[in-house]
Every structure is written in structure tokens, then in C-alpha cells.
Amino acid sequence: MVAVDAAGNLAPVSDAGVVTRPVASAVAAPAGLTSTPADASTKVTWTASDDAGVTGYRFYRRTAATGAWSLLGATSGTSYDDTSAPRGKAYCYVAAVDAQDADSLPSTETVVDRLTPATATGPAAPKQTLVTTGVPARSPIQVTATPGAGDEARVLKGYSWEIAGACGASGTRFSTTGTLSWTAPHNGPCIAEVYAMGAYGRQSAQSTSLEFFVGR
């Protein structure tokens, strides 16, 4: 290696360095690697090596197809929850570990393309706004749902909601847009309740109930 200063002058050549890659263990590599994204993690599973000398497994990940691999963790089981999985593509492999603490050859890679980074916290309870109470059997109740405080940038799958009371019952419904619309069959008080759903289906706490009267 040669150092170069700002003027382009070369320093004397450094001493040669020798890097020896560890020899892969002879135990069989894991097979059948799959990855499944969830809101809190990417779950990676594989088929156990049938080698009696396997003492566990190590999980490796990189975020570029030609980038450097990072060892993220180890397990004695056949699955790993990657709780720091980033948004976008990640490339993963698993190696079996033998009694001498040596890795096997790597498993086949699995690639996961996440909509959001993994996060330990679920969606915040959403906010509701009553647009119109509607007219029984004629025009719909309209409510809007928006992300809760601090969740403005979170990718949501949508909103699970229900309107019920003396005015009737909508049953549980789902909106990808946050627009809740339902025509009540009767006059009377009603309550709207809604949950935000994370990109992979994790449910928030319930919103504050929205109470109103249909038919006035």
C-alpha cells in the first residue's frame, strides 16, 4: 500500500500484509433459506443441517448486492428475527457452526425487499375527523382517519374501522385511503372506532372513539 498526499507525492511502499481466510468447516451448509417481512422484523428460516457436528448457526446480512457482509447474530435454532432490517433490499445468508467455532460454506442467499424498516413499536393510534353524519338510508356518514402523532412518515397498510350504535352497525371494514364511508339505516347515536394497520398488518391501539348523532 502507498500513501498519497494532497500534492500527489507518494510515500514509501508499506510492508506487505498477509491475510489468511479461515478454512470453511466441513459441516453441511443450511438449506431452504426463506425470509418473511413483518412490521417488527424480517423472519429468516432454514432447514437444519443434518450434520451431527453442528453446534449452531450464524446470520449474515448486507444491503448491497456486492457489499460487505455483516455478522448480525447467532442462534441454536433454525430461524432468526432480523429486528434491524432496513427499508429496501437486504441480502442474507446463514452458515452452520461446528465444535471448533468454524463456519460452514454459506447457504444460498435470500433477498427481502422491505417497504419499511423493522421497528419495535407498532403504529400509533390514528386520529379521526367527522366530515358528515349523513342521512339514514339516504346519504353516508363520512369520517377520515389519519396517522397518529409521530407517524406522519410511517408507511401504513390502511385502517380497520367500525361504526356501531343505535344507528346500526357497519361491521368491521378496511380502508387503504383513510376515508370511512357508510350509510346508517336508522337515526340515533353512533360511535366510530378505527385502528391503523402497519405495512405488514400490525395493528395500532384503538383511536379515541368518535361519538355523533345520525339524523339531526
PDB file of C-alpha atoms in Angstrom:
ATOM      1  CA  MET A   1       0.000   0.000   0.000  1.00  0.00           C
ATOM      2  CA  VAL A   2       1.199   3.525  -0.855  1.00  0.00           C
ATOM      3  CA  ALA A   3       0.022   6.757   0.791  1.00  0.00           C
ATOM      4  CA  VAL A   4      -0.510   9.880  -1.369  1.00  0.00           C
ATOM      5  CA  ASP A   5      -0.517  13.473  -0.059  1.00  0.00           C
ATOM      6  CA  ALA A   6      -2.598  16.412  -1.328  1.00  0.00           C
ATOM      7  CA  ALA A   7       0.125  17.342  -3.842  1.00  0.00           C
ATOM      8  CA  GLY A   8       0.206  13.863  -5.327  1.00  0.00           C
ATOM      9  CA  ASN A   9       3.516  12.816  -3.736  1.00  0.00           C
ATOM     10  CA  LEU A  10       3.910   9.103  -2.997  1.00  0.00           C
ATOM     11  CA  ALA A  11       5.149   7.801   0.345  1.00  0.00           C
ATOM     12  CA  PRO A  12       7.436   4.763   0.527  1.00  0.00           C
ATOM     13  CA  VAL A  13       5.683   1.451  -0.059  1.00  0.00           C
ATOM     14  CA  SER A  14       4.408  -0.164   3.140  1.00  0.00           C
ATOM     15  CA  ASP A  15       5.393  -3.608   4.277  1.00  0.00           C
ATOM     16  CA  ALA A  16       3.399  -6.406   2.671  1.00  0.00           C
ATOM     17  CA  GLY A  17       0.463  -7.727   4.652  1.00  0.00           C
ATOM     18  CA  VAL A  18      -0.806 -11.261   4.552  1.00  0.00           C
ATOM     19  CA  VAL A  19      -4.465 -12.091   5.070  1.00  0.00           C
ATOM     20  CA  THR A  20      -5.471 -15.700   5.506  1.00  0.00           C
ATOM     21  CA  ARG A  21      -9.139 -16.566   5.072  1.00  0.00           C
ATOM     22  CA  PRO A  22     -10.369 -19.179   7.523  1.00  0.00           C
ATOM     23  CA  VAL A  23     -10.968 -22.602   6.071  1.00  0.00           C
ATOM     24  CA  ALA A  24     -14.674 -23.415   5.883  1.00  0.00           C
ATOM     25  CA  SER A  25     -15.922 -26.121   8.189  1.00  0.00           C
ATOM     26  CA  ALA A  26     -16.742 -29.466   6.639  1.00  0.00           C
ATOM     27  CA  VAL A  27     -20.245 -29.472   8.164  1.00  0.00           C
ATOM     28  CA  ALA A  28     -23.059 -29.052   5.662  1.00  0.00           C
ATOM     29  CA  ALA A  29     -24.451 -25.593   4.986  1.00  0.00           C
ATOM     30  CA  PRO A  30     -28.086 -24.905   5.912  1.00  0.00           C
ATOM     31  CA  ALA A  31     -30.633 -25.239   3.100  1.00  0.00           C
ATOM     32  CA  GLY A  32     -34.055 -23.877   2.212  1.00  0.00           C
ATOM     33  CA  LEU A  33     -33.450 -20.311   3.385  1.00  0.00           C
ATOM     34  CA  THR A  34     -36.561 -18.101   3.253  1.00  0.00           C
ATOM     35  CA  SER A  35     -37.278 -14.570   4.531  1.00  0.00           C
ATOM     36  CA  THR A  36     -40.635 -13.107   5.552  1.00  0.00           C
ATOM     37  CA  PRO A  37     -41.025  -9.408   6.405  1.00  0.00           C
ATOM     38  CA  ALA A  38     -43.171  -8.286   9.335  1.00  0.00           C
ATOM     39  CA  ASP A  39     -43.508  -4.875  10.946  1.00  0.00           C
ATOM     40  CA  ALA A  40     -41.160  -5.697  13.828  1.00  0.00           C
ATOM     41  CA  SER A  41     -38.594  -7.822  11.968  1.00  0.00           C
ATOM     42  CA  THR A  42     -37.718  -9.912   8.960  1.00  0.00           C
ATOM     43  CA  LYS A  43     -38.004 -13.557   9.968  1.00  0.00           C
ATOM     44  CA  VAL A  44     -35.437 -15.780   8.249  1.00  0.00           C
ATOM     45  CA  THR A  45     -35.889 -19.551   8.456  1.00  0.00           C
ATOM     46  CA  TRP A  46     -33.951 -22.519   7.114  1.00  0.00           C
ATOM     47  CA  THR A  47     -33.710 -26.288   7.213  1.00  0.00           C
ATOM     48  CA  ALA A  48     -31.357 -27.625   9.859  1.00  0.00           C
ATOM     49  CA  SER A  49     -28.095 -29.149   8.709  1.00  0.00           C
ATOM     50  CA  ASP A  50     -28.203 -32.931   9.220  1.00  0.00           C
ATOM     51  CA  ASP A  51     -24.560 -32.911  10.327  1.00  0.00           C
ATOM     52  CA  ALA A  52     -24.099 -34.131  13.905  1.00  0.00           C
ATOM     53  CA  GLY A  53     -21.184 -31.727  14.376  1.00  0.00           C
ATOM     54  CA  VAL A  54     -23.294 -28.560  14.028  1.00  0.00           C
ATOM     55  CA  THR A  55     -23.498 -26.517  17.243  1.00  0.00           C
ATOM     56  CA  GLY A  56     -25.462 -23.550  15.914  1.00  0.00           C
ATOM     57  CA  TYR A  57     -25.888 -21.046  13.088  1.00  0.00           C
ATOM     58  CA  ARG A  58     -24.684 -17.538  12.248  1.00  0.00           C
ATOM     59  CA  PHE A  59     -26.763 -14.985  10.379  1.00  0.00           C
ATOM     60  CA  TYR A  60     -25.145 -12.567   7.905  1.00  0.00           C
ATOM     61  CA  ARG A  61     -26.655  -9.628   6.006  1.00  0.00           C
ATOM     62  CA  ARG A  62     -25.629  -6.943   3.517  1.00  0.00           C
ATOM     63  CA  THR A  63     -27.651  -4.159   1.922  1.00  0.00           C
ATOM     64  CA  ALA A  64     -25.906  -4.032  -1.457  1.00  0.00           C
ATOM     65  CA  ALA A  65     -25.580  -6.942  -3.874  1.00  0.00           C
ATOM     66  CA  THR A  66     -21.775  -6.571  -3.885  1.00  0.00           C
ATOM     67  CA  GLY A  67     -21.302  -5.042  -0.427  1.00  0.00           C
ATOM     68  CA  ALA A  68     -19.532  -6.407   2.628  1.00  0.00           C
ATOM     69  CA  TRP A  69     -21.274  -8.974   4.794  1.00  0.00           C
ATOM     70  CA  SER A  70     -22.032  -8.181   8.450  1.00  0.00           C
ATOM     71  CA  LEU A  71     -22.476 -10.821  11.131  1.00  0.00           C
ATOM     72  CA  LEU A  72     -25.678  -9.854  12.920  1.00  0.00           C
ATOM     73  CA  GLY A  73     -26.256 -12.711  15.302  1.00  0.00           C
ATOM     74  CA  ALA A  74     -26.168 -16.384  16.144  1.00  0.00           C
ATOM     75  CA  THR A  75     -28.750 -18.951  17.184  1.00  0.00           C
ATOM     76  CA  SER A  76     -29.035 -22.614  18.024  1.00  0.00           C
ATOM     77  CA  GLY A  77     -32.396 -22.851  16.259  1.00  0.00           C
ATOM     78  CA  THR A  78     -33.471 -22.724  12.631  1.00  0.00           C
ATOM     79  CA  SER A  79     -34.800 -19.167  12.484  1.00  0.00           C
ATOM     80  CA  TYR A  80     -33.563 -15.639  13.137  1.00  0.00           C
ATOM     81  CA  ASP A  81     -35.563 -12.426  13.653  1.00  0.00           C
ATOM     82  CA  ASP A  82     -33.709  -9.563  11.991  1.00  0.00           C
ATOM     83  CA  THR A  83     -35.029  -6.698  14.113  1.00  0.00           C
ATOM     84  CA  SER A  84     -32.749  -4.122  12.465  1.00  0.00           C
ATOM     85  CA  ALA A  85     -33.805  -4.985   8.897  1.00  0.00           C
ATOM     86  CA  PRO A  86     -33.623  -1.827   6.750  1.00  0.00           C
ATOM     87  CA  ARG A  87     -36.069  -0.421   4.237  1.00  0.00           C
ATOM     88  CA  GLY A  88     -35.396  -1.683   0.704  1.00  0.00           C
ATOM     89  CA  LYS A  89     -33.403  -4.724  -0.348  1.00  0.00           C
ATOM     90  CA  ALA A  90     -31.310  -6.806   2.027  1.00  0.00           C
ATOM     91  CA  TYR A  91     -29.321  -9.924   1.166  1.00  0.00           C
ATOM     92  CA  CYS A  92     -28.969 -12.649   3.797  1.00  0.00           C
ATOM     93  CA  TYR A  93     -27.278 -15.980   4.299  1.00  0.00           C
ATOM     94  CA  VAL A  94     -26.730 -18.405   7.156  1.00  0.00           C
ATOM     95  CA  ALA A  95     -23.739 -20.589   7.982  1.00  0.00           C
ATOM     96  CA  ALA A  96     -23.668 -23.640  10.236  1.00  0.00           C
ATOM     97  CA  VAL A  97     -21.074 -23.578  13.036  1.00  0.00           C
ATOM     98  CA  ASP A  98     -19.042 -26.597  14.142  1.00  0.00           C
ATOM     99  CA  ALA A  99     -17.482 -27.529  17.501  1.00  0.00           C
ATOM    100  CA  GLN A 100     -14.291 -25.622  16.584  1.00  0.00           C
ATOM    101  CA  ASP A 101     -16.374 -22.439  16.044  1.00  0.00           C
ATOM    102  CA  ALA A 102     -15.775 -22.520  12.276  1.00  0.00           C
ATOM    103  CA  ASP A 103     -18.432 -21.546   9.731  1.00  0.00           C
ATOM    104  CA  SER A 104     -19.637 -23.905   7.043  1.00  0.00           C
ATOM    105  CA  LEU A 105     -19.882 -22.758   3.470  1.00  0.00           C
ATOM    106  CA  PRO A 106     -22.674 -20.169   3.184  1.00  0.00           C
ATOM    107  CA  SER A 107     -26.242 -21.165   2.468  1.00  0.00           C
ATOM    108  CA  THR A 108     -27.937 -19.930  -0.671  1.00  0.00           C
ATOM    109  CA  GLU A 109     -28.789 -16.231  -0.277  1.00  0.00           C
ATOM    110  CA  THR A 110     -32.286 -14.970   0.331  1.00  0.00           C
ATOM    111  CA  VAL A 111     -33.320 -11.438  -0.644  1.00  0.00           C
ATOM    112  CA  VAL A 112     -36.070  -9.405   1.008  1.00  0.00           C
ATOM    113  CA  ASP A 113     -37.310  -6.024  -0.234  1.00  0.00           C
ATOM    114  CA  ARG A 114     -38.994  -4.213   2.648  1.00  0.00           C
ATOM    115  CA  LEU A 115     -41.500  -1.355   2.367  1.00  0.00           C
ATOM    116  CA  THR A 116     -40.398  -0.042   5.773  1.00  0.00           C
ATOM    117  CA  PRO A 117     -37.545  -0.648   8.225  1.00  0.00           C
ATOM    118  CA  ALA A 118     -38.277  -3.058  11.043  1.00  0.00           C
ATOM    119  CA  THR A 119     -39.434  -1.259  14.175  1.00  0.00           C
ATOM    120  CA  ALA A 120     -40.160  -2.491  17.680  1.00  0.00           C
ATOM    121  CA  THR A 121     -43.043  -0.036  18.053  1.00  0.00           C
ATOM    122  CA  GLY A 122     -46.328  -0.543  16.269  1.00  0.00           C
ATOM    123  CA  PRO A 123     -48.371   2.200  14.606  1.00  0.00           C
ATOM    124  CA  ALA A 124     -49.701   4.992  16.784  1.00  0.00           C
ATOM    125  CA  ALA A 125     -53.449   5.208  17.362  1.00  0.00           C
ATOM    126  CA  PRO A 126     -54.887   7.156  14.416  1.00  0.00           C
ATOM    127  CA  LYS A 127     -56.832  10.423  14.515  1.00  0.00           C
ATOM    128  CA  GLN A 128     -60.446  10.666  13.320  1.00  0.00           C
ATOM    129  CA  THR A 129     -62.365  13.593  11.891  1.00  0.00           C
ATOM    130  CA  LEU A 130     -66.123  13.586  11.355  1.00  0.00           C
ATOM    131  CA  VAL A 131     -66.963  15.036   7.930  1.00  0.00           C
ATOM    132  CA  THR A 132     -70.719  14.409   7.881  1.00  0.00           C
ATOM    133  CA  THR A 133     -73.225  12.437   9.943  1.00  0.00           C
ATOM    134  CA  GLY A 134     -75.228  11.524   6.836  1.00  0.00           C
ATOM    135  CA  VAL A 135     -78.954  10.874   6.487  1.00  0.00           C
ATOM    136  CA  PRO A 136     -80.335   7.467   7.495  1.00  0.00           C
ATOM    137  CA  ALA A 137     -80.849   5.166   4.495  1.00  0.00           C
ATOM    138  CA  ARG A 138     -80.048   8.047   2.098  1.00  0.00           C
ATOM    139  CA  SER A 139     -76.542   9.511   2.421  1.00  0.00           C
ATOM    140  CA  PRO A 140     -73.439   8.163   4.139  1.00  0.00           C
ATOM    141  CA  ILE A 141     -71.663   9.003   7.338  1.00  0.00           C
ATOM    142  CA  GLN A 142     -68.186  10.164   6.334  1.00  0.00           C
ATOM    143  CA  VAL A 143     -65.164  10.039   8.627  1.00  0.00           C
ATOM    144  CA  THR A 144     -61.481  10.497   7.795  1.00  0.00           C
ATOM    145  CA  ALA A 145     -58.648   8.671   9.549  1.00  0.00           C
ATOM    146  CA  THR A 146     -55.061   9.946   9.514  1.00  0.00           C
ATOM    147  CA  PRO A 147     -51.809   8.698  11.091  1.00  0.00           C
ATOM    148  CA  GLY A 148     -51.341   9.339  14.795  1.00  0.00           C
ATOM    149  CA  ALA A 149     -48.845  11.847  16.181  1.00  0.00           C
ATOM    150  CA  GLY A 150     -45.293  10.940  15.176  1.00  0.00           C
ATOM    151  CA  ASP A 151     -46.465   8.513  12.479  1.00  0.00           C
ATOM    152  CA  GLU A 152     -46.807  11.011   9.651  1.00  0.00           C
ATOM    153  CA  ALA A 153     -43.941   9.389   7.698  1.00  0.00           C
ATOM    154  CA  ARG A 154     -44.817   5.770   8.529  1.00  0.00           C
ATOM    155  CA  VAL A 155     -45.984   3.544   5.677  1.00  0.00           C
ATOM    156  CA  LEU A 156     -49.385   2.145   6.629  1.00  0.00           C
ATOM    157  CA  LYS A 157     -51.351  -0.646   5.011  1.00  0.00           C
ATOM    158  CA  GLY A 158     -54.569   1.193   5.849  1.00  0.00           C
ATOM    159  CA  TYR A 159     -57.231   1.428   8.549  1.00  0.00           C
ATOM    160  CA  SER A 160     -59.550  -1.129  10.112  1.00  0.00           C
ATOM    161  CA  TRP A 161     -62.755   0.554  11.263  1.00  0.00           C
ATOM    162  CA  GLU A 162     -66.284   0.052  12.532  1.00  0.00           C
ATOM    163  CA  ILE A 163     -69.304   2.282  13.175  1.00  0.00           C
ATOM    164  CA  ALA A 164     -71.968   1.000  15.566  1.00  0.00           C
ATOM    165  CA  GLY A 165     -74.741   2.155  17.864  1.00  0.00           C
ATOM    166  CA  ALA A 166     -78.469   2.834  17.750  1.00  0.00           C
ATOM    167  CA  CYS A 167     -77.992   3.978  14.142  1.00  0.00           C
ATOM    168  CA  GLY A 168     -76.985   0.433  13.121  1.00  0.00           C
ATOM    169  CA  ALA A 169     -73.715  -1.442  12.695  1.00  0.00           C
ATOM    170  CA  SER A 170     -71.316  -1.298   9.758  1.00  0.00           C
ATOM    171  CA  GLY A 171     -69.347  -4.386  10.784  1.00  0.00           C
ATOM    172  CA  THR A 172     -65.552  -4.328  10.555  1.00  0.00           C
ATOM    173  CA  ARG A 173     -64.333  -2.734   7.338  1.00  0.00           C
ATOM    174  CA  PHE A 174     -60.997  -1.735   5.840  1.00  0.00           C
ATOM    175  CA  SER A 175     -59.831   1.411   4.052  1.00  0.00           C
ATOM    176  CA  THR A 176     -56.499   1.909   2.315  1.00  0.00           C
ATOM    177  CA  THR A 177     -57.104   5.660   1.938  1.00  0.00           C
ATOM    178  CA  GLY A 178     -58.352   6.701   5.379  1.00  0.00           C
ATOM    179  CA  THR A 179     -61.803   7.599   4.008  1.00  0.00           C
ATOM    180  CA  LEU A 180     -64.541   5.855   6.004  1.00  0.00           C
ATOM    181  CA  SER A 181     -67.994   5.956   4.456  1.00  0.00           C
ATOM    182  CA  TRP A 182     -71.136   4.084   5.481  1.00  0.00           C
ATOM    183  CA  THR A 183     -74.876   4.754   5.248  1.00  0.00           C
ATOM    184  CA  ALA A 184     -76.656   4.127   8.542  1.00  0.00           C
ATOM    185  CA  PRO A 185     -80.140   2.584   8.370  1.00  0.00           C
ATOM    186  CA  HIS A 186     -81.522   4.407  11.444  1.00  0.00           C
ATOM    187  CA  ASN A 187     -81.499   7.644  13.388  1.00  0.00           C
ATOM    188  CA  GLY A 188     -79.638   7.684  16.677  1.00  0.00           C
ATOM    189  CA  PRO A 189     -76.260   7.922  18.394  1.00  0.00           C
ATOM    190  CA  CYS A 190     -73.255   6.163  16.862  1.00  0.00           C
ATOM    191  CA  ILE A 191     -69.607   5.590  17.676  1.00  0.00           C
ATOM    192  CA  ALA A 192     -66.785   5.269  15.131  1.00  0.00           C
ATOM    193  CA  GLU A 193     -63.643   3.341  16.123  1.00  0.00           C
ATOM    194  CA  VAL A 194     -60.565   2.820  13.961  1.00  0.00           C
ATOM    195  CA  TYR A 195     -57.169   1.115  14.094  1.00  0.00           C
ATOM    196  CA  ALA A 196     -54.130   1.885  11.939  1.00  0.00           C
ATOM    197  CA  MET A 197     -52.550  -1.143  10.283  1.00  0.00           C
ATOM    198  CA  GLY A 198     -48.788  -1.292   9.744  1.00  0.00           C
ATOM    199  CA  ALA A 199     -47.322  -2.074   6.335  1.00  0.00           C
ATOM    200  CA  TYR A 200     -47.309  -5.782   7.232  1.00  0.00           C
ATOM    201  CA  GLY A 201     -50.524  -5.858   9.240  1.00  0.00           C
ATOM    202  CA  ARG A 202     -49.505  -4.905  12.782  1.00  0.00           C
ATOM    203  CA  GLN A 203     -52.437  -3.189  14.491  1.00  0.00           C
ATOM    204  CA  SER A 204     -52.265   0.050  16.469  1.00  0.00           C
ATOM    205  CA  ALA A 205     -54.053   0.851  19.667  1.00  0.00           C
ATOM    206  CA  GLN A 206     -57.646   1.940  19.116  1.00  0.00           C
ATOM    207  CA  SER A 207     -58.286   5.557  18.242  1.00  0.00           C
ATOM    208  CA  THR A 208     -60.247   7.765  20.586  1.00  0.00           C
ATOM    209  CA  SER A 209     -63.892   6.875  19.984  1.00  0.00           C
ATOM    210  CA  LEU A 210     -65.727   9.399  17.827  1.00  0.00           C
ATOM    211  CA  GLU A 211     -69.308   9.885  19.055  1.00  0.00           C
ATOM    212  CA  PHE A 212     -72.031  11.567  16.984  1.00  0.00           C
ATOM    213  CA  PHE A 213     -75.774  11.515  16.287  1.00  0.00           C
ATOM    214  CA  VAL A 214     -77.177  10.380  12.965  1.00  0.00           C
ATOM    215  CA  GLY A 215     -80.362  12.081  11.719  1.00  0.00           C
ATOM    216  CA  ARG A 216     -80.042  15.599  13.033  1.00  0.00           C
TER     217      ARG A 216
END
